[in-house]
Amino acid sequence: MNVRVVGRSTPSGQGSVRNVGSGIPWLKKYKSGEEQTRGTGARLQNLNEIETKTMARLSTGIGELDRVLGEGLVLGEVCLMIGEPGIGKSTLLTQLSLNLERTVYVCGEESPGQVRLRIERMQKGKKAQNKEPKLKLLAETDVDVILTTIEKEDIALLIIDSVQTLYTADLPGMAGSVGQIRECTGRLIAYAKRKNVPIMLVGHVTKEGEMAGPKVLEHMVDAVLELTGDRYYDLRILRTQKNRFGATDEVGVFQMSETGMMEVTNPSQLFLAEREEGAIGSAVAVIMEGTRPVLVEVQALVVESELPVPRRVAQGVDARRVQILLGVLQKYTRLAVGSKDVFVKVTGGLSVKEPAIDLATVLAIASSVRGKALPKNAVAIGEVGLLGEIRSVGWEQKREKEAQKLGYTQIYSRSSQRSNPSSMYFTRKRRRSRLLAIRL
């Protein structure tokens, strides 16, 4: 039994109720569970009663983009694409808008004239098309005006460039503020679900590489794509950070050109196209970009140091990781690298974080120290532990198949060592696991 005192309920066993003001408060006794509840309740469903429906998808006409999205855009999906300024977000979405009919491109950062100039530049040198692209431009930043304008339009795709430029007069604050971004995005999501129209949003990033605006924006949208790349290289990689309708570990590879983004269906050939066979200090590794194995070249240069503290410079690979590998080499092999300057680089402008590149890094350094090149058909797959052992990595068989397909038949890895012990030389020390001793 509980007692309610002027809207407040307390257990009746806690003693008497104090007077509120000059009078005795109105006491009402009630049983637990008798309080009024809002709503009429919802219907519970058994899991086996729920019917699954195949989601209709809209192909973008760009194979690498479809790969990242999961075979295309789902109708009613809201996708956010983020990236640094000038990385190619608007270029990629402009190509997307030209591939589809009945597309509305809302340009909040550029004028319609600038968008048209970009389209003319992208179409320069291409064969004349039989029909004009059915692309409509809208130069507006008020989200309510945008939704009112397109309400009666029959469109297949809506592109907003960018979400940080939108605002609504119903809220105080300038465009780009936390409240404005959240409210404008919420209204666009409601439109997408109601009209079954996919929306592509362009988002900015901060100096730290994080998405600008409220963090809740990533939770509101259905998919978050990140376009990355070094502005000094023409390579662009599109990664999935979130995808409610597909895998979150897929990547798309593009090459920036004067006519737009060119798809790279075989990244390994691109990264190894300029590799010199028989080069000293060069090794090939197999990394995973999403679910796709990619062969990359690791280069190392080891020279005598003229400084009291030798330099350790790494590009495309973690410098602290290189320090660890040098310590392993110094302890478990006869390679004297402690007093030498060591420079390590992953060619092609790639940045590799996974440990599967360890073994290739070690072999490249050893090749530079010994002055001997690795076999031209050799590839390295594996992580190197602090005890000098080679450890297995994920998707090892898939990596080996990709390497063999490209003609790399001599594979240095944990699994290949089991099947072919003569491929690398191992010793045992103090009953520990097998320790690497490179024989070049």
XYZ file of C-alpha atoms in Angstrom:
440
model
C 0.000 0.000 0.000
C 1.334 3.442 -0.988
C 0.235 6.926 0.036
C 0.146 9.830 -2.411
C 0.762 13.305 -0.968
C -0.024 16.195 -3.299
C 1.287 14.374 -6.354
C 4.110 12.703 -4.415
C 4.019 9.011 -3.519
C 5.845 7.494 -0.548
C 5.768 4.043 1.006
C 3.162 3.982 3.751
C 5.512 2.234 6.128
C 7.786 5.286 6.429
C 5.697 6.966 9.175
C 3.241 9.838 9.256
C 2.864 12.456 6.534
C 3.805 16.045 7.341
C 1.340 18.885 6.964
C 1.899 20.993 3.882
C 1.046 24.611 4.616
C -1.702 25.234 7.114
C -3.969 22.359 6.182
C -3.680 18.625 6.126
C -2.856 17.388 2.640
C -5.407 15.355 0.779
C -4.453 11.739 1.192
C -5.347 9.144 -1.371
C -4.713 5.478 -0.863
C -4.192 3.321 -3.934
C -2.786 -0.030 -4.827
C 0.446 -0.358 -6.737
C -0.133 -0.506 -10.505
C -3.359 1.535 -10.427
C -1.726 4.724 -11.732
C -3.002 5.946 -15.082
C -0.743 5.253 -18.071
C -0.627 6.999 -21.413
C -1.412 5.253 -24.667
C -3.316 2.111 -25.409
C -0.299 -0.189 -25.620
C 1.282 -1.988 -28.555
C 0.840 -5.445 -29.995
C 3.540 -7.982 -29.231
C 4.660 -10.200 -32.094
C 6.421 -13.508 -32.087
C 9.638 -13.589 -34.063
C 8.374 -16.307 -36.428
C 5.282 -14.192 -37.247
C 7.318 -11.324 -38.698
C 7.606 -11.375 -42.488
C 10.873 -10.347 -44.115
C 10.804 -8.287 -47.271
C 13.536 -7.833 -49.831
C 14.706 -4.219 -49.787
C 14.501 -2.483 -53.137
C 17.827 -0.942 -54.108
C 18.779 1.761 -56.564
C 22.024 1.152 -58.452
C 24.269 4.205 -58.557
C 25.939 3.257 -61.824
C 29.326 3.389 -60.042
C 30.522 -0.110 -59.224
C 32.871 0.850 -56.382
C 30.168 2.976 -54.740
C 27.623 0.168 -55.054
C 30.167 -2.166 -53.467
C 30.475 0.090 -50.416
C 26.735 0.689 -50.084
C 25.879 -2.977 -50.506
C 24.691 -3.281 -54.127
C 23.190 0.209 -54.252
C 21.066 2.678 -52.320
C 18.041 1.396 -50.421
C 14.883 3.386 -51.146
C 14.347 5.802 -48.281
C 17.947 5.502 -47.082
C 19.763 8.567 -45.739
C 23.512 8.368 -46.307
C 26.151 10.775 -44.982
C 29.440 11.172 -46.853
C 32.255 12.918 -44.987
C 35.785 13.894 -45.942
C 38.322 16.688 -45.967
C 37.762 19.737 -48.200
C 38.828 19.123 -51.784
C 39.069 15.351 -51.390
C 36.395 14.711 -54.062
C 33.037 14.359 -52.273
C 31.179 16.761 -54.560
C 32.855 15.274 -57.633
C 31.765 11.744 -56.751
C 28.196 12.805 -55.977
C 28.037 14.841 -59.185
C 28.921 11.692 -61.125
C 26.215 9.884 -59.199
C 23.646 12.540 -60.076
C 24.515 12.263 -63.775
C 24.076 8.486 -63.761
C 20.540 8.627 -62.362
C 17.447 10.246 -63.751
C 15.227 12.621 -61.775
C 17.943 13.782 -59.382
C 17.765 17.022 -57.397
C 21.125 18.513 -56.374
C 20.846 21.099 -53.589
C 23.981 23.241 -53.781
C 24.382 25.168 -50.560
C 28.113 25.842 -50.901
C 28.350 26.484 -54.641
C 26.282 28.367 -57.156
C 24.452 26.475 -59.920
C 26.925 27.984 -62.380
C 29.867 26.454 -60.545
C 28.177 23.057 -60.533
C 27.554 23.277 -64.262
C 31.197 24.184 -64.921
C 32.271 21.114 -62.956
C 29.908 18.925 -64.965
C 31.210 20.331 -68.253
C 34.778 19.678 -67.122
C 33.914 16.102 -66.181
C 32.211 15.460 -69.522
C 35.031 16.995 -71.535
C 36.507 14.492 -73.955
C 33.705 11.994 -73.484
C 31.407 10.887 -76.252
C 28.316 13.007 -76.693
C 25.350 11.500 -74.963
C 22.093 10.953 -76.796
C 20.058 12.663 -74.098
C 20.613 15.454 -71.646
C 21.006 14.468 -67.988
C 17.776 14.905 -66.069
C 19.463 16.794 -63.251
C 17.822 19.693 -61.456
C 19.750 22.158 -59.304
C 18.403 24.061 -56.316
C 20.411 26.862 -54.704
C 18.802 27.016 -51.258
C 19.830 26.493 -47.623
C 16.459 26.793 -45.835
C 15.421 23.186 -45.259
C 11.718 24.082 -45.146
C 11.919 25.807 -48.530
C 13.792 22.810 -49.934
C 11.179 20.330 -48.726
C 8.309 22.502 -49.948
C 9.922 22.832 -53.382
C 10.460 19.108 -53.908
C 7.251 17.938 -52.208
C 5.324 17.539 -55.458
C 8.341 16.608 -57.585
C 8.841 13.028 -58.730
C 12.497 12.515 -57.867
C 14.647 9.413 -57.499
C 17.528 10.894 -55.482
C 18.137 13.996 -53.371
C 21.685 15.271 -52.825
C 22.398 17.904 -50.147
C 25.784 19.652 -50.402
C 26.271 20.212 -47.549
C 24.323 19.521 -44.345
C 26.349 22.162 -42.462
C 24.847 24.910 -44.649
C 21.209 24.077 -43.836
C 19.052 25.947 -41.346
C 15.434 26.335 -40.290
C 13.760 29.553 -39.150
C 11.930 27.626 -36.418
C 15.107 27.413 -34.329
C 17.512 30.119 -33.147
C 21.150 29.938 -34.087
C 23.096 30.068 -37.308
C 23.525 27.342 -39.895
C 26.005 24.698 -38.823
C 25.172 24.858 -35.129
C 24.408 21.658 -33.247
C 20.686 22.329 -32.935
C 20.283 23.392 -36.567
C 22.112 20.358 -37.959
C 20.127 17.954 -35.788
C 16.740 19.495 -36.610
C 17.375 19.880 -40.353
C 18.642 16.319 -40.631
C 15.613 15.035 -38.735
C 13.244 16.735 -41.185
C 15.126 15.346 -44.167
C 15.006 11.842 -42.683
C 11.250 12.144 -42.155
C 10.842 13.171 -45.811
C 13.011 10.271 -47.036
C 11.030 7.668 -45.092
C 7.673 9.139 -46.071
C 8.448 9.530 -49.791
C 10.746 6.488 -50.066
C 13.439 8.685 -51.641
C 17.147 8.107 -50.848
C 19.132 11.137 -49.709
C 22.894 11.688 -49.911
C 24.248 14.246 -47.428
C 27.701 15.819 -47.622
C 29.386 16.487 -44.274
C 32.483 18.365 -43.188
C 35.260 17.071 -40.937
C 37.340 18.805 -38.277
C 41.125 19.187 -38.180
C 41.306 15.954 -36.211
C 39.445 14.106 -38.971
C 36.221 13.768 -36.979
C 32.837 14.677 -38.401
C 31.882 18.308 -37.734
C 28.603 18.785 -35.888
C 26.729 16.743 -33.305
C 27.785 13.145 -32.787
C 24.114 12.165 -32.784
C 24.058 12.857 -36.537
C 25.932 9.605 -37.156
C 23.250 7.737 -35.211
C 20.391 9.430 -37.075
C 21.445 8.496 -40.610
C 21.420 4.997 -42.077
C 24.962 4.976 -43.460
C 28.173 6.939 -42.959
C 30.807 6.876 -45.708
C 34.263 8.415 -45.383
C 36.288 9.478 -48.410
C 40.008 9.605 -47.636
C 43.229 10.105 -49.527
C 46.426 12.103 -49.732
C 45.922 15.302 -51.685
C 49.402 14.825 -53.199
C 48.300 11.503 -54.718
C 45.381 10.746 -56.997
C 44.223 7.735 -54.971
C 40.922 7.978 -53.078
C 39.466 5.317 -50.775
C 35.804 5.259 -49.759
C 35.235 3.429 -46.464
C 32.065 2.487 -44.622
C 31.874 3.594 -41.007
C 28.237 2.582 -40.578
C 25.704 0.830 -42.785
C 22.322 -0.425 -41.623
C 21.661 -2.090 -44.960
C 25.027 -3.648 -45.730
C 28.476 -4.587 -44.534
C 30.546 -2.118 -42.544
C 33.933 -3.355 -43.720
C 33.749 -2.663 -47.454
C 35.888 -0.140 -49.310
C 35.833 1.394 -52.756
C 38.983 2.534 -54.552
C 39.003 5.480 -56.959
C 41.579 7.427 -58.914
C 41.067 11.167 -59.263
C 41.355 12.525 -62.791
C 40.378 15.634 -64.726
C 37.138 13.974 -65.778
C 36.151 12.849 -62.290
C 36.580 9.741 -60.195
C 37.794 6.668 -62.073
C 37.020 3.256 -60.575
C 39.960 1.041 -59.647
C 38.737 -2.537 -59.865
C 42.193 -4.056 -59.262
C 44.057 -1.917 -56.699
C 46.978 -4.357 -56.457
C 48.009 -3.763 -60.059
C 47.832 -0.014 -59.462
C 50.074 -0.107 -56.388
C 52.633 -2.481 -57.922
C 52.664 -1.040 -61.442
C 55.902 0.915 -60.921
C 57.649 -1.599 -58.667
C 61.153 -2.468 -59.813
C 61.888 -6.180 -59.733
C 65.030 -7.159 -57.893
C 65.209 -3.889 -55.975
C 67.109 -3.982 -52.688
C 65.015 -2.923 -49.693
C 61.674 -3.743 -51.318
C 59.075 -6.263 -50.136
C 55.465 -6.981 -51.053
C 52.751 -7.325 -48.415
C 49.100 -8.318 -48.641
C 46.785 -6.085 -46.624
C 43.014 -6.112 -46.291
C 40.978 -3.102 -47.382
C 37.600 -4.153 -46.088
C 37.033 -7.656 -47.438
C 39.339 -7.059 -50.397
C 42.984 -8.259 -50.309
C 45.384 -5.706 -51.765
C 49.082 -6.117 -52.553
C 51.287 -3.153 -51.640
C 55.006 -2.452 -51.727
C 56.997 -1.700 -48.580
C 60.324 0.044 -49.087
C 63.120 0.404 -46.532
C 66.372 2.337 -46.550
C 69.014 1.675 -43.881
C 72.130 3.875 -43.785
C 74.850 4.750 -41.299
C 73.722 7.484 -38.946
C 75.692 10.699 -38.520
C 73.677 11.734 -35.473
C 74.043 10.698 -31.826
C 70.478 9.377 -31.907
C 69.662 7.427 -35.098
C 66.563 8.514 -36.982
C 63.491 6.324 -37.423
C 61.215 7.750 -40.110
C 58.065 5.985 -41.302
C 55.509 6.993 -43.920
C 52.319 5.006 -44.407
C 53.033 2.760 -41.417
C 53.035 3.470 -37.684
C 56.452 4.768 -36.604
C 56.080 3.163 -33.175
C 55.443 -0.155 -34.875
C 58.683 0.234 -36.811
C 60.538 0.902 -33.555
C 59.203 -2.360 -32.133
C 60.231 -4.333 -35.215
C 63.722 -2.839 -35.101
C 64.014 -3.946 -31.487
C 62.991 -7.477 -32.472
C 65.554 -7.511 -35.288
C 68.284 -6.227 -32.996
C 67.672 -8.931 -30.395
C 66.852 -12.059 -32.380
C 68.897 -11.638 -35.562
C 72.436 -10.652 -36.442
C 71.304 -7.470 -38.169
C 72.982 -4.474 -36.528
C 70.367 -1.744 -36.893
C 70.766 -0.009 -33.542
C 73.225 2.616 -34.813
C 71.697 3.128 -38.259
C 69.109 5.503 -39.689
C 66.046 3.568 -40.840
C 63.461 4.901 -43.281
C 60.314 2.891 -44.091
C 57.613 3.792 -46.592
C 54.451 2.269 -48.071
C 54.238 3.359 -51.700
C 51.141 4.780 -53.337
C 50.146 7.104 -50.510
C 48.450 4.356 -48.506
C 48.310 4.372 -44.725
C 48.376 0.831 -43.303
C 47.533 0.162 -39.668
C 47.013 -3.593 -39.569
C 49.816 -5.812 -38.183
C 49.858 -8.049 -41.271
C 52.419 -5.695 -42.789
C 54.985 -6.489 -40.065
C 56.740 -9.332 -41.857
C 57.099 -7.383 -45.109
C 58.541 -4.452 -43.156
C 61.076 -6.725 -41.456
C 62.094 -8.308 -44.770
C 62.473 -4.918 -46.464
C 64.725 -3.679 -43.641
C 66.775 -6.883 -43.714
C 67.135 -6.634 -47.478
C 68.481 -3.097 -47.191
C 70.940 -4.030 -44.429
C 72.267 -7.118 -46.235
C 72.250 -5.481 -49.648
C 70.404 -8.431 -51.178
C 67.046 -8.378 -52.922
C 64.168 -10.691 -52.135
C 62.937 -13.116 -54.817
C 60.812 -11.296 -57.378
C 57.860 -13.635 -56.778
C 57.993 -13.371 -52.966
C 55.238 -11.909 -50.806
C 55.054 -11.604 -47.006
C 51.959 -12.077 -44.839
C 52.175 -12.068 -41.068
C 52.520 -10.273 -37.769
C 55.835 -10.305 -35.912
C 55.641 -10.710 -32.146
C 57.982 -9.373 -29.496
C 59.527 -12.835 -29.145
C 60.482 -12.818 -32.816
C 57.788 -15.271 -33.855
C 55.603 -14.977 -36.941
C 51.941 -14.920 -35.991
C 48.917 -15.675 -38.137
C 46.603 -12.899 -39.319
C 42.986 -12.853 -40.394
C 41.877 -13.849 -43.889
C 45.257 -15.537 -44.475
C 44.023 -17.975 -47.117
C 42.235 -15.194 -48.956
C 45.425 -13.132 -48.986
C 47.467 -16.056 -50.290
C 44.999 -16.728 -53.118
C 45.155 -13.091 -54.211
C 48.957 -13.177 -54.181
C 49.079 -16.392 -56.205
C 46.610 -14.972 -58.705
C 49.039 -12.120 -59.391
C 52.020 -14.463 -59.795
C 53.533 -14.339 -56.305
C 54.128 -18.010 -55.624
C 56.752 -17.778 -52.859
C 54.742 -16.833 -49.785
C 56.324 -16.035 -46.434
C 53.691 -16.559 -43.734
C 52.928 -18.641 -40.684
C 50.955 -21.205 -42.673
C 53.570 -21.470 -45.433
C 56.261 -22.076 -42.819
C 54.320 -25.082 -41.567
C 54.055 -26.565 -45.059
C 57.500 -25.473 -46.288
C 59.940 -25.019 -43.403
C 62.837 -24.356 -45.776
C 61.252 -21.116 -46.964
C 62.486 -19.380 -43.820
C 64.928 -20.364 -41.132
C 63.636 -20.755 -37.574
C 65.442 -21.575 -34.359
C 64.348 -22.312 -30.834
C 65.621 -20.395 -27.859
C 64.897 -21.018 -24.191
C 61.886 -23.177 -25.069
C 60.045 -20.181 -26.414
C 58.061 -20.127 -29.623
C 59.873 -20.144 -32.922
C 62.080 -17.125 -33.362
C 62.651 -15.536 -36.697
C 66.138 -15.535 -38.165
C 66.146 -14.180 -41.701
C 68.395 -15.822 -44.252
C 68.911 -13.711 -47.345
